[in-house]
PDB file of C-alpha atoms in Angstrom:
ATOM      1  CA  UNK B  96      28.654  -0.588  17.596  1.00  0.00           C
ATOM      2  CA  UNK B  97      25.220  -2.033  18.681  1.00  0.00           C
ATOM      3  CA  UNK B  98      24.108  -0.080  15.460  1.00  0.00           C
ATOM      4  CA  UNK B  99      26.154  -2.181  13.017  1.00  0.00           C
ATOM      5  CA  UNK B 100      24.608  -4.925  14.851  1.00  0.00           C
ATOM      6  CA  UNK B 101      21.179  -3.789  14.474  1.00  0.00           C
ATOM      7  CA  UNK B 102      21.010  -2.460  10.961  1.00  0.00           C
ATOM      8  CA  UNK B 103      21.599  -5.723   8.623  1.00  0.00           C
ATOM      9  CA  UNK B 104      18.195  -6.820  10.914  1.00  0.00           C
ATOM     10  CA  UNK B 105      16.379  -4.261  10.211  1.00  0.00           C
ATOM     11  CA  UNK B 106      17.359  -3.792   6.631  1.00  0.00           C
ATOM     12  CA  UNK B 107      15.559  -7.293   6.575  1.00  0.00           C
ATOM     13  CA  UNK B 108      12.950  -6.258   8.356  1.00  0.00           C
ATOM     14  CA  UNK B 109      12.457  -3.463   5.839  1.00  0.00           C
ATOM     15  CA  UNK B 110      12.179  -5.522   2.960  1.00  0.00           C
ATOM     16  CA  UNK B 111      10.080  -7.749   4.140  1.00  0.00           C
ATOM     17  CA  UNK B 112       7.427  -4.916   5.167  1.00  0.00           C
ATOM     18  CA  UNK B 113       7.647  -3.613   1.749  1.00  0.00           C
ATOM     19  CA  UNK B 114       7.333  -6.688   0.418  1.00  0.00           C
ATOM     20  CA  UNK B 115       3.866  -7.465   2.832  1.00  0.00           C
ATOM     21  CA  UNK B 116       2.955  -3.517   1.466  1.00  0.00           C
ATOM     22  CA  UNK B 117       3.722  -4.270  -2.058  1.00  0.00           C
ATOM     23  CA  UNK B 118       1.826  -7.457  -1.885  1.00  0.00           C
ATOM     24  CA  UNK B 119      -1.063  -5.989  -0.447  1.00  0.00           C
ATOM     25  CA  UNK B 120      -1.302  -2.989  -3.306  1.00  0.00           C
ATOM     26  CA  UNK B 121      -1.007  -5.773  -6.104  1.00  0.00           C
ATOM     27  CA  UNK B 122      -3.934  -7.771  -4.889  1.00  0.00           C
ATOM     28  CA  UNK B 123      -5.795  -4.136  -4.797  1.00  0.00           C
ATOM     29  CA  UNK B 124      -4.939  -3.465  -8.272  1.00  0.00           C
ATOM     30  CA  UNK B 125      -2.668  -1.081  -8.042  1.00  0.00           C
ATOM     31  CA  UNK B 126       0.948  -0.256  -9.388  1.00  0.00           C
ATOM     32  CA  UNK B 127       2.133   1.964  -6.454  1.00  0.00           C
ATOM     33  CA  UNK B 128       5.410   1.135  -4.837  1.00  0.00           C
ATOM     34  CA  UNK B 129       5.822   0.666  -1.154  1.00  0.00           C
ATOM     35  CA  UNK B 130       9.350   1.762   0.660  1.00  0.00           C
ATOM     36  CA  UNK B 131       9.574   0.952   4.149  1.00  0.00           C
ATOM     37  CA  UNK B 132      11.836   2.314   7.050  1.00  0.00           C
ATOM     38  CA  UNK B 133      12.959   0.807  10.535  1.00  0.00           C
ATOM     39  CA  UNK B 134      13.376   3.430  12.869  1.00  0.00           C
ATOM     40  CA  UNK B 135      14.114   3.224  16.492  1.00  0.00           C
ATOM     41  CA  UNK B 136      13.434   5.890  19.219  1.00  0.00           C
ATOM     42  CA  UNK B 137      12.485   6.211  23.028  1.00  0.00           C
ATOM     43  CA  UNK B 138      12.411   2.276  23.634  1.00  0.00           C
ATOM     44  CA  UNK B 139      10.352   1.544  20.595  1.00  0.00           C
ATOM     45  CA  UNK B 140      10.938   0.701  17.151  1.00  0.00           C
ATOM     46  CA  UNK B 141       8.717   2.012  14.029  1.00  0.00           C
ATOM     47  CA  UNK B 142       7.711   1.169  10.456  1.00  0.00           C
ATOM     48  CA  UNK B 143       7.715   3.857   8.409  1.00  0.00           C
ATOM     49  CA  UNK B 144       5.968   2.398   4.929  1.00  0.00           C
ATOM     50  CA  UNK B 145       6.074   5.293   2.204  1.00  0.00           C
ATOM     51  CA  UNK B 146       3.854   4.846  -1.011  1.00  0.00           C
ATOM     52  CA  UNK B 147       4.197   6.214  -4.214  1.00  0.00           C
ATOM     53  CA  UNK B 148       0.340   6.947  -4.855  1.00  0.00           C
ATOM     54  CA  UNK B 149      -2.162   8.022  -2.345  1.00  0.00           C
ATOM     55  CA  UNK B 150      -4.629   4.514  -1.391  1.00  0.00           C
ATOM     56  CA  UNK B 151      -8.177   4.698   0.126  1.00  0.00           C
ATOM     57  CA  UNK B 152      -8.350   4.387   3.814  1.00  0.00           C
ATOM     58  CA  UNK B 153      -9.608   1.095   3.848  1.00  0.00           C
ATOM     59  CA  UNK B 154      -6.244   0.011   1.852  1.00  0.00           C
ATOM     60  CA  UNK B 155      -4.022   1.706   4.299  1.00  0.00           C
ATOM     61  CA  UNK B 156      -5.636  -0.525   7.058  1.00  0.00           C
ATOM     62  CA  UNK B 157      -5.058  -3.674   4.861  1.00  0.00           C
ATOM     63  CA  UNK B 158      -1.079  -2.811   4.033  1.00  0.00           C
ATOM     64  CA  UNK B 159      -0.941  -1.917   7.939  1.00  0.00           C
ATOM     65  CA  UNK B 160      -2.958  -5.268   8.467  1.00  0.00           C
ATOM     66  CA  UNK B 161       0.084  -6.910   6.289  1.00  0.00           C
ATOM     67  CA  UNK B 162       3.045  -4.985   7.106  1.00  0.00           C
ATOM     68  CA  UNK B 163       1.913  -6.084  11.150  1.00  0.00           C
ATOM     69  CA  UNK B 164       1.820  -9.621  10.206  1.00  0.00           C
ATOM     70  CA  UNK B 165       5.015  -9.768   8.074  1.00  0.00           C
ATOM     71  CA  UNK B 166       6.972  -8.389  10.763  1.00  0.00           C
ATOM     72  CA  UNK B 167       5.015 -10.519  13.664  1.00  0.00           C
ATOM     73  CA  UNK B 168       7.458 -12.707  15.887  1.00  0.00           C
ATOM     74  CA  UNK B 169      10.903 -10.609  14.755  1.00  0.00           C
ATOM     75  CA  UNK B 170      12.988 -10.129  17.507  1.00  0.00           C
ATOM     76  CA  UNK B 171      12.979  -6.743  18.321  1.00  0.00           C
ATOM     77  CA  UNK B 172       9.246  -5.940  17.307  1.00  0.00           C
ATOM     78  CA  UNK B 173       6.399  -5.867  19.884  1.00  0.00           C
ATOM     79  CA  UNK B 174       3.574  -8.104  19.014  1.00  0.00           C
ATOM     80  CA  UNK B 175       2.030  -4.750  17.527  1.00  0.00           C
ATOM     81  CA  UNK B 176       4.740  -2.705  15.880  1.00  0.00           C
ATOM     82  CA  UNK B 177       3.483   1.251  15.482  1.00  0.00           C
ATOM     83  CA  UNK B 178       3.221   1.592  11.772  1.00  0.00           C
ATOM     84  CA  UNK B 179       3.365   4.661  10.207  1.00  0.00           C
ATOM     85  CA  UNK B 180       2.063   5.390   6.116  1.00  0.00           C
ATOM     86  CA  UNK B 181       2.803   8.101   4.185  1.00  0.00           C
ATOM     87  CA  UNK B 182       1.694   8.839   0.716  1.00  0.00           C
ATOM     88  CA  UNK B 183       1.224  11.925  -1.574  1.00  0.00           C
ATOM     89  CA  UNK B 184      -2.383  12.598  -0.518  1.00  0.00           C
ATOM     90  CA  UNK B 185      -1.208  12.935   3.133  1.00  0.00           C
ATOM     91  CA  UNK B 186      -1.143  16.644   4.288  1.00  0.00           C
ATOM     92  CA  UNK B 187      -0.910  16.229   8.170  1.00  0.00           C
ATOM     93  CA  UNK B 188       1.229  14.665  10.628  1.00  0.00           C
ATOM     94  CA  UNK B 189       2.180  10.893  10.727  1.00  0.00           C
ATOM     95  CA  UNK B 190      -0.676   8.942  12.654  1.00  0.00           C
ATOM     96  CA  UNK B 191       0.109   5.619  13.549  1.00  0.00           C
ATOM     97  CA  UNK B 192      -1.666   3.065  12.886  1.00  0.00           C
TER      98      UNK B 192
END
């Protein structure tokens, strides 16, 4: 099925978004943990980055800043993926980013 195709892809693609996330919290100076999620709906595909400790806003735009460019050139990924965080201070819907 095209989705046994598609997942070892975006299993990579996962990793290497938390990777670019878990990068990004390090050189911040913190010890949270990044997970990310591929997910693919209506013609376009997501990143769905869940951290383990809420981040300032100005962080969230720096791991979006570095999940973007991680994932930049994949096939299958616009040139600007919709990224969606998610960490315990969040109280709202998703808004991506």
């Amino acid at each position: 099925t095209c989705e046994q195709v598609v997942a070892p892809a975006d299993a990579d693609a996962g990793r290497e978004a938390e990777r670019a996330a878990g990068q990004r919290l390090q050189a911040a100076g913190h010890s949270a943990r990044a997970t990310a999620l591929i997910v693919h709906g209506a013609g376009e595909t997501a990143v769905l980055v869940a951290l383990s400790e809420t981040v300032s806003e100005e962080l969230r735009a720096g791991i979006t800043a570095a999940v973007r460019l991680a994932l930049r050139g994949r096939k299958g990924f616009s040139e600007s993926p919709r990224i969606l965080l998610i960490d315990p201070g969040d109280t709202g819907p998703c808004e991506p980013r």
